[in-house]
Amino acid sequence: MAFSRLVLIIEYDGTDYYGFQLQACQPTIQEKIEEALYKLTGRKTRITAASRTDTGVHARGQVVSFRTESVLPDETFTRGLNYYLPKAIAVKAAYRVADSFNARRDAVSREYRYYILNSPTRSPLRQRFSYQIPGQLDIEVMNQACRALLGKLDLASFASALGSIPRS
């Protein structure tokens, strides 16, 4: 049977997870997706993500890819995985792509958002998605600091050596 490569577009609330990447004895997003893939296809499958997240971090539009022998239609992957995944993790879409596709190397951009809740009281609706600062913010100083981040940045020094990333 021939293998094909699938891409999943996922989103998750990472509050109860120890990041994306597999970790011994700690629940992770990768672990839950690979478990769901096993339940759906009957095969152990290793996935690769465009990027990894840390403990408690959420993602929207995260791209993961994997090789599979399964001939299930893309829509069945979406529905079937969502059936087996915990409510905090969802597959938004599944697509077949060229076998040469690599989620990490072929990502053209990544966007990170950080939210500040500037309030003297906590917000049960925002606590999972923002950092609370109860005191007065100095907007001028914050804007000055943010100017250093404008433009295109080369963050390669924060990444693994590209040659050492295994293809899956």
mmCIF file with all atom_site columns, C-alpha atoms in Angstrom:
data_model
loop_
_atom_site.group_PDB
_atom_site.id
_atom_site.type_symbol
_atom_site.label_atom_id
_atom_site.label_alt_id
_atom_site.label_comp_id
_atom_site.label_asym_id
_atom_site.label_entity_id
_atom_site.label_seq_id
_atom_site.pdbx_PDB_ins_code
_atom_site.Cartn_x
_atom_site.Cartn_y
_atom_site.Cartn_z
_atom_site.occupancy
_atom_site.B_iso_or_equiv
_atom_site.pdbx_formal_charge
_atom_site.auth_seq_id
_atom_site.auth_comp_id
_atom_site.auth_asym_id
_atom_site.auth_atom_id
_atom_site.pdbx_PDB_model_num
ATOM 1   C CA . MET A 1 1   ? 0.000   0.000  0.000  1.00 0.00 ? 1   MET A CA 1
ATOM 2   C CA . ALA A 1 2   ? 1.278   3.495  -0.848 1.00 0.00 ? 2   ALA A CA 1
ATOM 3   C CA . PHE A 1 3   ? 1.825   6.225  1.680  1.00 0.00 ? 3   PHE A CA 1
ATOM 4   C CA . SER A 1 4   ? 0.513   9.749  1.310  1.00 0.00 ? 4   SER A CA 1
ATOM 5   C CA . ARG A 1 5   ? 1.146   12.872 3.388  1.00 0.00 ? 5   ARG A CA 1
ATOM 6   C CA . LEU A 1 6   ? -1.664  14.640 5.195  1.00 0.00 ? 6   LEU A CA 1
ATOM 7   C CA . VAL A 1 7   ? -1.741  18.082 6.758  1.00 0.00 ? 7   VAL A CA 1
ATOM 8   C CA . LEU A 1 8   ? -4.055  18.907 9.639  1.00 0.00 ? 8   LEU A CA 1
ATOM 9   C CA . ILE A 1 9   ? -4.998  22.428 10.645 1.00 0.00 ? 9   ILE A CA 1
ATOM 10  C CA . ILE A 1 10  ? -5.590  22.324 14.389 1.00 0.00 ? 10  ILE A CA 1
ATOM 11  C CA . GLU A 1 11  ? -6.425  24.596 17.266 1.00 0.00 ? 11  GLU A CA 1
ATOM 12  C CA . TYR A 1 12  ? -6.266  23.968 20.966 1.00 0.00 ? 12  TYR A CA 1
ATOM 13  C CA . ASP A 1 13  ? -6.598  25.348 24.449 1.00 0.00 ? 13  ASP A CA 1
ATOM 14  C CA . GLY A 1 14  ? -3.289  24.318 25.972 1.00 0.00 ? 14  GLY A CA 1
ATOM 15  C CA . THR A 1 15  ? -4.177  25.168 29.583 1.00 0.00 ? 15  THR A CA 1
ATOM 16  C CA . ASP A 1 16  ? -4.166  21.562 30.752 1.00 0.00 ? 16  ASP A CA 1
ATOM 17  C CA . TYR A 1 17  ? -1.251  20.386 28.565 1.00 0.00 ? 17  TYR A CA 1
ATOM 18  C CA . TYR A 1 18  ? 2.517   20.445 28.958 1.00 0.00 ? 18  TYR A CA 1
ATOM 19  C CA . GLY A 1 19  ? 3.108   21.943 25.523 1.00 0.00 ? 19  GLY A CA 1
ATOM 20  C CA . PHE A 1 20  ? 2.867   20.456 22.076 1.00 0.00 ? 20  PHE A CA 1
ATOM 21  C CA . GLN A 1 21  ? 5.801   18.053 21.978 1.00 0.00 ? 21  GLN A CA 1
ATOM 22  C CA . LEU A 1 22  ? 5.730   14.579 23.556 1.00 0.00 ? 22  LEU A CA 1
ATOM 23  C CA . GLN A 1 23  ? 6.962   14.407 27.141 1.00 0.00 ? 23  GLN A CA 1
ATOM 24  C CA . ALA A 1 24  ? 7.335   11.494 29.486 1.00 0.00 ? 24  ALA A CA 1
ATOM 25  C CA . CYS A 1 25  ? 4.464   11.163 31.961 1.00 0.00 ? 25  CYS A CA 1
ATOM 26  C CA . GLN A 1 26  ? 2.875   14.528 31.054 1.00 0.00 ? 26  GLN A CA 1
ATOM 27  C CA . PRO A 1 27  ? -0.126  15.076 28.737 1.00 0.00 ? 27  PRO A CA 1
ATOM 28  C CA . THR A 1 28  ? 0.758   16.907 25.510 1.00 0.00 ? 28  THR A CA 1
ATOM 29  C CA . ILE A 1 29  ? -1.071  17.958 22.365 1.00 0.00 ? 29  ILE A CA 1
ATOM 30  C CA . GLN A 1 30  ? 1.088   15.714 20.158 1.00 0.00 ? 30  GLN A CA 1
ATOM 31  C CA . GLU A 1 31  ? 0.328   12.718 22.383 1.00 0.00 ? 31  GLU A CA 1
ATOM 32  C CA . LYS A 1 32  ? -3.443  13.269 22.134 1.00 0.00 ? 32  LYS A CA 1
ATOM 33  C CA . ILE A 1 33  ? -3.381  13.698 18.344 1.00 0.00 ? 33  ILE A CA 1
ATOM 34  C CA . GLU A 1 34  ? -1.227  10.599 17.857 1.00 0.00 ? 34  GLU A CA 1
ATOM 35  C CA . GLU A 1 35  ? -3.546  8.592  20.135 1.00 0.00 ? 35  GLU A CA 1
ATOM 36  C CA . ALA A 1 36  ? -6.557  9.760  18.095 1.00 0.00 ? 36  ALA A CA 1
ATOM 37  C CA . LEU A 1 37  ? -4.787  8.837  14.842 1.00 0.00 ? 37  LEU A CA 1
ATOM 38  C CA . TYR A 1 38  ? -4.151  5.352  16.215 1.00 0.00 ? 38  TYR A CA 1
ATOM 39  C CA . LYS A 1 39  ? -7.814  4.950  17.167 1.00 0.00 ? 39  LYS A CA 1
ATOM 40  C CA . LEU A 1 40  ? -8.923  6.171  13.727 1.00 0.00 ? 40  LEU A CA 1
ATOM 41  C CA . THR A 1 41  ? -6.449  4.293  11.510 1.00 0.00 ? 41  THR A CA 1
ATOM 42  C CA . GLY A 1 42  ? -5.208  1.410  13.679 1.00 0.00 ? 42  GLY A CA 1
ATOM 43  C CA . ARG A 1 43  ? -1.605  2.517  12.992 1.00 0.00 ? 43  ARG A CA 1
ATOM 44  C CA . LYS A 1 44  ? 0.930   4.265  15.216 1.00 0.00 ? 44  LYS A CA 1
ATOM 45  C CA . THR A 1 45  ? 1.735   7.556  13.506 1.00 0.00 ? 45  THR A CA 1
ATOM 46  C CA . ARG A 1 46  ? 4.302   10.238 14.370 1.00 0.00 ? 46  ARG A CA 1
ATOM 47  C CA . ILE A 1 47  ? 3.272   13.805 13.532 1.00 0.00 ? 47  ILE A CA 1
ATOM 48  C CA . THR A 1 48  ? 5.419   16.872 12.831 1.00 0.00 ? 48  THR A CA 1
ATOM 49  C CA . ALA A 1 49  ? 4.270   20.394 13.715 1.00 0.00 ? 49  ALA A CA 1
ATOM 50  C CA . ALA A 1 50  ? 5.135   23.734 12.128 1.00 0.00 ? 50  ALA A CA 1
ATOM 51  C CA . SER A 1 51  ? 6.144   24.861 15.604 1.00 0.00 ? 51  SER A CA 1
ATOM 52  C CA . ARG A 1 52  ? 5.838   23.713 19.174 1.00 0.00 ? 52  ARG A CA 1
ATOM 53  C CA . THR A 1 53  ? 4.185   25.468 22.061 1.00 0.00 ? 53  THR A CA 1
ATOM 54  C CA . ASP A 1 54  ? 5.121   25.593 25.715 1.00 0.00 ? 54  ASP A CA 1
ATOM 55  C CA . THR A 1 55  ? 3.091   24.495 28.720 1.00 0.00 ? 55  THR A CA 1
ATOM 56  C CA . GLY A 1 56  ? -0.293  26.195 28.886 1.00 0.00 ? 56  GLY A CA 1
ATOM 57  C CA . VAL A 1 57  ? 0.014   27.873 25.473 1.00 0.00 ? 57  VAL A CA 1
ATOM 58  C CA . HIS A 1 58  ? -2.868  27.841 22.988 1.00 0.00 ? 58  HIS A CA 1
ATOM 59  C CA . ALA A 1 59  ? -2.808  27.622 19.198 1.00 0.00 ? 59  ALA A CA 1
ATOM 60  C CA . ARG A 1 60  ? -5.083  28.596 16.343 1.00 0.00 ? 60  ARG A CA 1
ATOM 61  C CA . GLY A 1 61  ? -4.236  27.475 12.819 1.00 0.00 ? 61  GLY A CA 1
ATOM 62  C CA . GLN A 1 62  ? -1.351  25.219 13.866 1.00 0.00 ? 62  GLN A CA 1
ATOM 63  C CA . VAL A 1 63  ? -0.163  23.004 10.992 1.00 0.00 ? 63  VAL A CA 1
ATOM 64  C CA . VAL A 1 64  ? 0.846   19.379 11.547 1.00 0.00 ? 64  VAL A CA 1
ATOM 65  C CA . SER A 1 65  ? 1.725   16.753 8.973  1.00 0.00 ? 65  SER A CA 1
ATOM 66  C CA . PHE A 1 66  ? 2.207   13.004 8.865  1.00 0.00 ? 66  PHE A CA 1
ATOM 67  C CA . ARG A 1 67  ? 2.488   10.091 6.470  1.00 0.00 ? 67  ARG A CA 1
ATOM 68  C CA . THR A 1 68  ? -0.246  7.506  6.325  1.00 0.00 ? 68  THR A CA 1
ATOM 69  C CA . GLU A 1 69  ? -1.302  4.428  4.398  1.00 0.00 ? 69  GLU A CA 1
ATOM 70  C CA . SER A 1 70  ? -4.938  5.183  5.153  1.00 0.00 ? 70  SER A CA 1
ATOM 71  C CA . VAL A 1 71  ? -7.231  5.866  2.225  1.00 0.00 ? 71  VAL A CA 1
ATOM 72  C CA . LEU A 1 72  ? -9.869  7.540  4.403  1.00 0.00 ? 72  LEU A CA 1
ATOM 73  C CA . PRO A 1 73  ? -11.149 10.761 2.801  1.00 0.00 ? 73  PRO A CA 1
ATOM 74  C CA . ASP A 1 74  ? -9.807  14.030 4.206  1.00 0.00 ? 74  ASP A CA 1
ATOM 75  C CA . GLU A 1 75  ? -13.202 14.918 5.696  1.00 0.00 ? 75  GLU A CA 1
ATOM 76  C CA . THR A 1 76  ? -13.266 11.573 7.516  1.00 0.00 ? 76  THR A CA 1
ATOM 77  C CA . PHE A 1 77  ? -9.908  12.413 9.084  1.00 0.00 ? 77  PHE A CA 1
ATOM 78  C CA . THR A 1 78  ? -11.342 15.715 10.301 1.00 0.00 ? 78  THR A CA 1
ATOM 79  C CA . ARG A 1 79  ? -14.556 14.233 11.720 1.00 0.00 ? 79  ARG A CA 1
ATOM 80  C CA . GLY A 1 80  ? -12.960 11.035 13.007 1.00 0.00 ? 80  GLY A CA 1
ATOM 81  C CA . LEU A 1 81  ? -10.092 12.720 14.807 1.00 0.00 ? 81  LEU A CA 1
ATOM 82  C CA . ASN A 1 82  ? -12.449 15.234 16.393 1.00 0.00 ? 82  ASN A CA 1
ATOM 83  C CA . TYR A 1 83  ? -14.524 12.322 17.668 1.00 0.00 ? 83  TYR A CA 1
ATOM 84  C CA . TYR A 1 84  ? -11.472 10.862 19.471 1.00 0.00 ? 84  TYR A CA 1
ATOM 85  C CA . LEU A 1 85  ? -9.785  14.093 20.581 1.00 0.00 ? 85  LEU A CA 1
ATOM 86  C CA . PRO A 1 86  ? -10.502 15.815 23.903 1.00 0.00 ? 86  PRO A CA 1
ATOM 87  C CA . LYS A 1 87  ? -12.709 18.913 23.670 1.00 0.00 ? 87  LYS A CA 1
ATOM 88  C CA . ALA A 1 88  ? -9.678  21.207 24.145 1.00 0.00 ? 88  ALA A CA 1
ATOM 89  C CA . ILE A 1 89  ? -8.189  20.056 20.793 1.00 0.00 ? 89  ILE A CA 1
ATOM 90  C CA . ALA A 1 90  ? -9.883  20.295 17.389 1.00 0.00 ? 90  ALA A CA 1
ATOM 91  C CA . VAL A 1 91  ? -8.939  19.462 13.819 1.00 0.00 ? 91  VAL A CA 1
ATOM 92  C CA . LYS A 1 92  ? -10.324 22.245 11.644 1.00 0.00 ? 92  LYS A CA 1
ATOM 93  C CA . ALA A 1 93  ? -9.352  20.701 8.275  1.00 0.00 ? 93  ALA A CA 1
ATOM 94  C CA . ALA A 1 94  ? -7.320  17.900 6.671  1.00 0.00 ? 94  ALA A CA 1
ATOM 95  C CA . TYR A 1 95  ? -5.585  18.001 3.264  1.00 0.00 ? 95  TYR A CA 1
ATOM 96  C CA . ARG A 1 96  ? -3.443  15.651 1.197  1.00 0.00 ? 96  ARG A CA 1
ATOM 97  C CA . VAL A 1 97  ? -0.185  17.306 0.152  1.00 0.00 ? 97  VAL A CA 1
ATOM 98  C CA . ALA A 1 98  ? 2.987   16.414 -1.745 1.00 0.00 ? 98  ALA A CA 1
ATOM 99  C CA . ASP A 1 99  ? 5.122   13.837 0.032  1.00 0.00 ? 99  ASP A CA 1
ATOM 100 C CA . SER A 1 100 ? 7.992   16.340 0.136  1.00 0.00 ? 100 SER A CA 1
ATOM 101 C CA . PHE A 1 101 ? 5.989   18.711 2.373  1.00 0.00 ? 101 PHE A CA 1
ATOM 102 C CA . ASN A 1 102 ? 7.452   19.278 5.839  1.00 0.00 ? 102 ASN A CA 1
ATOM 103 C CA . ALA A 1 103 ? 5.325   21.265 8.292  1.00 0.00 ? 103 ALA A CA 1
ATOM 104 C CA . ARG A 1 104 ? 8.329   22.763 10.069 1.00 0.00 ? 104 ARG A CA 1
ATOM 105 C CA . ARG A 1 105 ? 10.522  23.607 7.064  1.00 0.00 ? 105 ARG A CA 1
ATOM 106 C CA . ASP A 1 106 ? 7.755   24.695 4.697  1.00 0.00 ? 106 ASP A CA 1
ATOM 107 C CA . ALA A 1 107 ? 6.020   27.085 7.103  1.00 0.00 ? 107 ALA A CA 1
ATOM 108 C CA . VAL A 1 108 ? 6.156   30.564 5.561  1.00 0.00 ? 108 VAL A CA 1
ATOM 109 C CA . SER A 1 109 ? 5.259   32.448 8.729  1.00 0.00 ? 109 SER A CA 1
ATOM 110 C CA . ARG A 1 110 ? 4.344   32.146 12.355 1.00 0.00 ? 110 ARG A CA 1
ATOM 111 C CA . GLU A 1 111 ? 2.376   34.638 14.369 1.00 0.00 ? 111 GLU A CA 1
ATOM 112 C CA . TYR A 1 112 ? 2.367   34.919 18.119 1.00 0.00 ? 112 TYR A CA 1
ATOM 113 C CA . ARG A 1 113 ? -0.087  37.004 20.113 1.00 0.00 ? 113 ARG A CA 1
ATOM 114 C CA . TYR A 1 114 ? 0.218   37.997 23.720 1.00 0.00 ? 114 TYR A CA 1
ATOM 115 C CA . TYR A 1 115 ? -2.683  39.557 25.593 1.00 0.00 ? 115 TYR A CA 1
ATOM 116 C CA . ILE A 1 116 ? -2.533  41.771 28.658 1.00 0.00 ? 116 ILE A CA 1
ATOM 117 C CA . LEU A 1 117 ? -5.571  42.178 30.862 1.00 0.00 ? 117 LEU A CA 1
ATOM 118 C CA . ASN A 1 118 ? -5.014  45.574 32.473 1.00 0.00 ? 118 ASN A CA 1
ATOM 119 C CA . SER A 1 119 ? -7.534  45.329 35.277 1.00 0.00 ? 119 SER A CA 1
ATOM 120 C CA . PRO A 1 120 ? -7.459  45.402 39.077 1.00 0.00 ? 120 PRO A CA 1
ATOM 121 C CA . THR A 1 121 ? -9.724  42.325 39.125 1.00 0.00 ? 121 THR A CA 1
ATOM 122 C CA . ARG A 1 122 ? -9.392  38.957 37.433 1.00 0.00 ? 122 ARG A CA 1
ATOM 123 C CA . SER A 1 123 ? -11.578 37.884 34.524 1.00 0.00 ? 123 SER A CA 1
ATOM 124 C CA . PRO A 1 124 ? -12.833 34.290 34.540 1.00 0.00 ? 124 PRO A CA 1
ATOM 125 C CA . LEU A 1 125 ? -13.503 34.585 30.793 1.00 0.00 ? 125 LEU A CA 1
ATOM 126 C CA . ARG A 1 126 ? -10.031 35.902 29.899 1.00 0.00 ? 126 ARG A CA 1
ATOM 127 C CA . GLN A 1 127 ? -7.767  34.278 32.504 1.00 0.00 ? 127 GLN A CA 1
ATOM 128 C CA . ARG A 1 128 ? -6.716  31.418 30.226 1.00 0.00 ? 128 ARG A CA 1
ATOM 129 C CA . PHE A 1 129 ? -5.817  33.739 27.378 1.00 0.00 ? 129 PHE A CA 1
ATOM 130 C CA . SER A 1 130 ? -4.180  36.796 28.928 1.00 0.00 ? 130 SER A CA 1
ATOM 131 C CA . TYR A 1 131 ? -1.678  37.961 31.503 1.00 0.00 ? 131 TYR A CA 1
ATOM 132 C CA . GLN A 1 132 ? -3.208  40.167 34.177 1.00 0.00 ? 132 GLN A CA 1
ATOM 133 C CA . ILE A 1 133 ? -1.469  43.353 35.225 1.00 0.00 ? 133 ILE A CA 1
ATOM 134 C CA . PRO A 1 134 ? -3.508  45.136 37.892 1.00 0.00 ? 134 PRO A CA 1
ATOM 135 C CA . GLY A 1 135 ? -1.464  48.372 37.976 1.00 0.00 ? 135 GLY A CA 1
ATOM 136 C CA . GLN A 1 136 ? -1.144  51.350 35.656 1.00 0.00 ? 136 GLN A CA 1
ATOM 137 C CA . LEU A 1 137 ? 0.620   50.609 32.346 1.00 0.00 ? 137 LEU A CA 1
ATOM 138 C CA . ASP A 1 138 ? 3.102   53.094 30.881 1.00 0.00 ? 138 ASP A CA 1
ATOM 139 C CA . ILE A 1 139 ? 1.925   53.003 27.263 1.00 0.00 ? 139 ILE A CA 1
ATOM 140 C CA . GLU A 1 140 ? 4.729   55.286 26.019 1.00 0.00 ? 140 GLU A CA 1
ATOM 141 C CA . VAL A 1 141 ? 7.437   52.993 27.413 1.00 0.00 ? 141 VAL A CA 1
ATOM 142 C CA . MET A 1 142 ? 5.597   49.940 26.029 1.00 0.00 ? 142 MET A CA 1
ATOM 143 C CA . ASN A 1 143 ? 5.364   51.514 22.562 1.00 0.00 ? 143 ASN A CA 1
ATOM 144 C CA . GLN A 1 144 ? 9.052   52.364 22.658 1.00 0.00 ? 144 GLN A CA 1
ATOM 145 C CA . ALA A 1 145 ? 9.939   48.770 23.524 1.00 0.00 ? 145 ALA A CA 1
ATOM 146 C CA . CYS A 1 146 ? 7.639   47.422 20.804 1.00 0.00 ? 146 CYS A CA 1
ATOM 147 C CA . ARG A 1 147 ? 9.385   49.483 18.113 1.00 0.00 ? 147 ARG A CA 1
ATOM 148 C CA . ALA A 1 148 ? 12.408  47.217 18.550 1.00 0.00 ? 148 ALA A CA 1
ATOM 149 C CA . LEU A 1 149 ? 10.262  44.297 17.400 1.00 0.00 ? 149 LEU A CA 1
ATOM 150 C CA . LEU A 1 150 ? 8.906   45.877 14.206 1.00 0.00 ? 150 LEU A CA 1
ATOM 151 C CA . GLY A 1 151 ? 9.927   44.496 10.826 1.00 0.00 ? 151 GLY A CA 1
ATOM 152 C CA . LYS A 1 152 ? 11.209  41.131 9.715  1.00 0.00 ? 152 LYS A CA 1
ATOM 153 C CA . LEU A 1 153 ? 13.353  39.418 12.295 1.00 0.00 ? 153 LEU A CA 1
ATOM 154 C CA . ASP A 1 154 ? 15.773  36.558 11.804 1.00 0.00 ? 154 ASP A CA 1
ATOM 155 C CA . LEU A 1 155 ? 14.998  34.222 14.696 1.00 0.00 ? 155 LEU A CA 1
ATOM 156 C CA . ALA A 1 156 ? 17.030  31.303 13.335 1.00 0.00 ? 156 ALA A CA 1
ATOM 157 C CA . SER A 1 157 ? 19.296  31.355 16.393 1.00 0.00 ? 157 SER A CA 1
ATOM 158 C CA . PHE A 1 158 ? 16.283  30.303 18.481 1.00 0.00 ? 158 PHE A CA 1
ATOM 159 C CA . ALA A 1 159 ? 15.591  27.257 16.296 1.00 0.00 ? 159 ALA A CA 1
ATOM 160 C CA . SER A 1 160 ? 17.186  23.837 15.999 1.00 0.00 ? 160 SER A CA 1
ATOM 161 C CA . ALA A 1 161 ? 19.766  23.426 13.275 1.00 0.00 ? 161 ALA A CA 1
ATOM 162 C CA . LEU A 1 162 ? 17.623  22.802 10.186 1.00 0.00 ? 162 LEU A CA 1
ATOM 163 C CA . GLY A 1 163 ? 19.820  19.945 9.095  1.00 0.00 ? 163 GLY A CA 1
ATOM 164 C CA . SER A 1 164 ? 19.075  18.040 12.313 1.00 0.00 ? 164 SER A CA 1
ATOM 165 C CA . ILE A 1 165 ? 15.270  18.080 11.992 1.00 0.00 ? 165 ILE A CA 1
ATOM 166 C CA . PRO A 1 166 ? 14.107  14.556 11.093 1.00 0.00 ? 166 PRO A CA 1
ATOM 167 C CA . ARG A 1 167 ? 11.607  14.260 8.259  1.00 0.00 ? 167 ARG A CA 1
ATOM 168 C CA . SER A 1 168 ? 8.468   12.341 9.096  1.00 0.00 ? 168 SER A CA 1
#
